[in-house]
Coordinates of N, CA and C in Angstrom, one line a residue:
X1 N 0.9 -1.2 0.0 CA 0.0 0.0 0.0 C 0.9 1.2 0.0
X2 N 0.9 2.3 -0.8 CA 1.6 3.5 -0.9 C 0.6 4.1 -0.1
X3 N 2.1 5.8 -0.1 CA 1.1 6.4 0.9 C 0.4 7.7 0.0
X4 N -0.8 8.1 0.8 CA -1.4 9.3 -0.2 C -0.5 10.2 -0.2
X5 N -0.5 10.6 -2.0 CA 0.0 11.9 -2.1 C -0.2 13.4 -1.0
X6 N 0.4 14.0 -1.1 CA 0.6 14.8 -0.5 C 0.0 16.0 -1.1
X7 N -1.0 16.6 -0.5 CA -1.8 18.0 -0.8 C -1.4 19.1 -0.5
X8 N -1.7 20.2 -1.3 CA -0.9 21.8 -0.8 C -2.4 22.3 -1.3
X9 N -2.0 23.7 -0.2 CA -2.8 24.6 -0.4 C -2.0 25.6 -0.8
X10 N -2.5 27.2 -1.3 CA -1.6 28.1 -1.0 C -2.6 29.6 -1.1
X11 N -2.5 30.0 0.1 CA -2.9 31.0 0.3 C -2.3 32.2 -0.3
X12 N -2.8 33.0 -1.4 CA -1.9 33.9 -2.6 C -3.2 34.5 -3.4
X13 N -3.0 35.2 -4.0 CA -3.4 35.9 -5.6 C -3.5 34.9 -6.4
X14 N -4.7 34.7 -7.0 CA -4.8 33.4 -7.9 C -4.1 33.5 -9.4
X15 N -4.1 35.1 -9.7 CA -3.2 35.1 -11.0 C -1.6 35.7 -11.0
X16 N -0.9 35.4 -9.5 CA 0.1 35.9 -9.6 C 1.0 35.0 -9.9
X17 N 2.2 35.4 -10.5 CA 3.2 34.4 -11.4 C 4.1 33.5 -10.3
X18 N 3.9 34.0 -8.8 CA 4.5 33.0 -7.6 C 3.4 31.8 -7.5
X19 N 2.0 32.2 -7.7 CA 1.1 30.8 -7.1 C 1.0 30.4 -8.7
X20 N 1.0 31.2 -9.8 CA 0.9 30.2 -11.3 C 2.3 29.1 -11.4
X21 N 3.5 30.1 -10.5 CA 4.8 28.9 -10.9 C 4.3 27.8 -9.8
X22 N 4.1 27.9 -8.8 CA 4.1 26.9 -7.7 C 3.0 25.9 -8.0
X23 N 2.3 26.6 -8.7 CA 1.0 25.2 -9.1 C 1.4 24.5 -10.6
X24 N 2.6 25.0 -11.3 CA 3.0 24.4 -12.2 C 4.0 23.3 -12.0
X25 N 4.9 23.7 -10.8 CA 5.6 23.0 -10.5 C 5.0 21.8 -9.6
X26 N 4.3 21.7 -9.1 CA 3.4 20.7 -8.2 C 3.0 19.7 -8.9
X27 N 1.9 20.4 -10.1 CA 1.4 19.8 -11.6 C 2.6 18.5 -12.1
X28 N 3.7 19.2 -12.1 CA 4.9 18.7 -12.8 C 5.8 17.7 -11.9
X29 N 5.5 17.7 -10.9 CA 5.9 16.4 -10.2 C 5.1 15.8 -9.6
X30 N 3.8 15.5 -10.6 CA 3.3 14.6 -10.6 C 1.7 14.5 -9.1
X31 N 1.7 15.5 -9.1 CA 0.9 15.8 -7.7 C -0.4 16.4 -8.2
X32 N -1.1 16.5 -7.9 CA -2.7 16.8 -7.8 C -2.6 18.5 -7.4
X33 N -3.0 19.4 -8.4 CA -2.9 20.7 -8.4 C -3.2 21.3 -7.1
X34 N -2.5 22.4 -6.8 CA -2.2 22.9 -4.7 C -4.2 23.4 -5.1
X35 N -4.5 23.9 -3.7 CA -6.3 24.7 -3.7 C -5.2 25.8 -3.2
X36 N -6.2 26.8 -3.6 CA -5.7 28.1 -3.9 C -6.6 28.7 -3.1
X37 N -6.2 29.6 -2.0 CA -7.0 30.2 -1.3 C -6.8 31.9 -1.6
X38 N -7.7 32.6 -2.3 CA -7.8 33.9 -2.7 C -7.2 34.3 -1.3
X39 N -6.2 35.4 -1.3 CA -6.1 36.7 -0.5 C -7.1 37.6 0.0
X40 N -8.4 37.7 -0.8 CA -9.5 38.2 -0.7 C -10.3 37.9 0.2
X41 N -10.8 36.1 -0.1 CA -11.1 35.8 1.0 C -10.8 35.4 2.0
X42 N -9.3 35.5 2.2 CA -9.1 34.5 3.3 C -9.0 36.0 4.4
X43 N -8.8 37.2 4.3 CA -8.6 38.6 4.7 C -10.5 38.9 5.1
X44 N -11.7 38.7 3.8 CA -13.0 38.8 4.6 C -13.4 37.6 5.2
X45 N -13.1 36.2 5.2 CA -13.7 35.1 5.7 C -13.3 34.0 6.7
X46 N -11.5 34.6 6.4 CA -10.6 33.2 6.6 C -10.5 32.2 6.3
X47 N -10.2 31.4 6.2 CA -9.6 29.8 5.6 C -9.5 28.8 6.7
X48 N -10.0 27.1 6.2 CA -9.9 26.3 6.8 C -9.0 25.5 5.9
X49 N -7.8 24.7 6.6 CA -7.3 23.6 5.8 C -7.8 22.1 6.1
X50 N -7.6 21.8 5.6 CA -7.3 19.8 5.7 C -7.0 19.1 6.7
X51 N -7.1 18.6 7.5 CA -6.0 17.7 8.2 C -4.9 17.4 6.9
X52 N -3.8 17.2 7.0 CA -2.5 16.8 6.5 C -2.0 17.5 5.3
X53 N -2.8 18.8 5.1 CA -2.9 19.9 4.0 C -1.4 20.8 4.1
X54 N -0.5 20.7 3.6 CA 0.8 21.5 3.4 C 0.1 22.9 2.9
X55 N 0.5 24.0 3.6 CA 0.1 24.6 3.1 C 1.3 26.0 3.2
X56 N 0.9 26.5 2.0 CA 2.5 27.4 1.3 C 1.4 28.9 1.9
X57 N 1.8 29.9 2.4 CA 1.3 31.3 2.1 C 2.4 32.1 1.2
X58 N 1.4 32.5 0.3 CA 2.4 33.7 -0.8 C 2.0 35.1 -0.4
X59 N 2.5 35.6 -0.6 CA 3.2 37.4 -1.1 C 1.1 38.4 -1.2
X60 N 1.1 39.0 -0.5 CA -0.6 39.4 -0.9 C -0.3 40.6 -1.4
X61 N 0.8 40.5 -2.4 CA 1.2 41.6 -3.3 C 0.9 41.7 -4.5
X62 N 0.7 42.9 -5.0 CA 0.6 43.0 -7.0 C -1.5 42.7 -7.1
X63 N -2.0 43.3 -6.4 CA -3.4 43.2 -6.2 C -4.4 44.5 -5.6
X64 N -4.3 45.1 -6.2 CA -5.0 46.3 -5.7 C -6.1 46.1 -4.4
X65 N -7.3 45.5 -5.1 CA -7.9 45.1 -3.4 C -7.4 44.6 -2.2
X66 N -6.8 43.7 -2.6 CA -6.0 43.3 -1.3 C -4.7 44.1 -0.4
X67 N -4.3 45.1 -1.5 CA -3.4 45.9 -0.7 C -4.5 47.0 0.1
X68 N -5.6 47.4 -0.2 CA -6.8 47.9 0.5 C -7.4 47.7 1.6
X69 N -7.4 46.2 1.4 CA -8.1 45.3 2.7 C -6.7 45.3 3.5
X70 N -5.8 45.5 3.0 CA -4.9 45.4 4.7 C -4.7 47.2 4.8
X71 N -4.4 47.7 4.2 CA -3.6 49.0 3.9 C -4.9 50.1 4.8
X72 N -6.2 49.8 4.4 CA -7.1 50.5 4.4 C -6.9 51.8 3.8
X73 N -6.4 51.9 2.6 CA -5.9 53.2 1.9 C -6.0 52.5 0.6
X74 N -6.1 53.6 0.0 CA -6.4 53.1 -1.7 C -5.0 53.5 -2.7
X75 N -4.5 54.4 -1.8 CA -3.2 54.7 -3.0 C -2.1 53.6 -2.0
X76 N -1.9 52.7 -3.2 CA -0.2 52.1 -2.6 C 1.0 52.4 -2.1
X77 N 0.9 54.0 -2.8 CA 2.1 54.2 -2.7 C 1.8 55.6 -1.6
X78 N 1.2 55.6 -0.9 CA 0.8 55.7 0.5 C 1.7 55.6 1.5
X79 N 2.6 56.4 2.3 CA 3.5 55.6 3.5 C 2.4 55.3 4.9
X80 N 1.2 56.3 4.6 CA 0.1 55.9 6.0 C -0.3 54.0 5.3
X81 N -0.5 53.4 6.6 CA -1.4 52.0 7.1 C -0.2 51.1 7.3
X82 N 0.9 51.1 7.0 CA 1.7 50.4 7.7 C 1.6 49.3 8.0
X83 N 1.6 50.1 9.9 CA 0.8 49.5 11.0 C -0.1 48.2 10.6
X84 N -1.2 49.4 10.3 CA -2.3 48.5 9.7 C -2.0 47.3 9.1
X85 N -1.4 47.3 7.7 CA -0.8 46.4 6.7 C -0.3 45.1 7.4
X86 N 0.5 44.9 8.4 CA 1.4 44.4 9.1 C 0.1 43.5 10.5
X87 N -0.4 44.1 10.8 CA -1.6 44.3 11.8 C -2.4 43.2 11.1
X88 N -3.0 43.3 9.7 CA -4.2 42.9 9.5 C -3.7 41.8 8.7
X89 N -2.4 41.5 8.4 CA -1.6 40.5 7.9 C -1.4 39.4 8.7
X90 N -1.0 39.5 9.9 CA -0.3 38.5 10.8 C -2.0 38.1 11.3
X91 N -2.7 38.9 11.6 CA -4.2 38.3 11.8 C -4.7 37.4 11.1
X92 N -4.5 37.5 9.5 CA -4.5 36.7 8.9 C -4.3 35.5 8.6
X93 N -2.8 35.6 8.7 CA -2.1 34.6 8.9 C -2.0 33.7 10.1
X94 N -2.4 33.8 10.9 CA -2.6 33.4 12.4 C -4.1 32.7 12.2

């Protein structure tokens, strides 16, 4: 009896070129494509994983709304929210 493959999630930007490489690479060794958990929602809803679910978090960068939802500012290039940024990140993440 082998053992079950091994599942990934990855919490990221569904069209950024870090979660399109990492789900290519996965693809390519032979594994069952990672689930992709939007930045969007996992920031209004949060996320549940798997039991035995590897899960990768990417970069919640190069996305306008989601630099919003943490930033609470609309221009990026903004030095106010910081704080915030950093604040509503690790909440996240946690």
């Amino acid at each position: 009896m082998s053992a079950p493959l091994p599942r990934f999630a990855v919490v990221g930007n569904p069209d950024n070129r870090r979660v399109t490489l990492f789900t290519a690479a996965v693809r390519a060794a032979g594994l069952p494509a990672p689930r992709v958990l939007p930045w969007r929602e996992v920031l209004r809803e949060g996320a549940r994983f798997a039991p035995g679910e590897t899960v990768r978090i990417d970069s919640p960068g190069e996305d306008a709304e989601v630099e919003r939802l943490l930033r609470g500012a609309s221009d990026p290039a903004r030095v106010e929210g910081t704080a915030r940024w950093y604040a509503r990140f690790s909440d996240a993440v946690r």
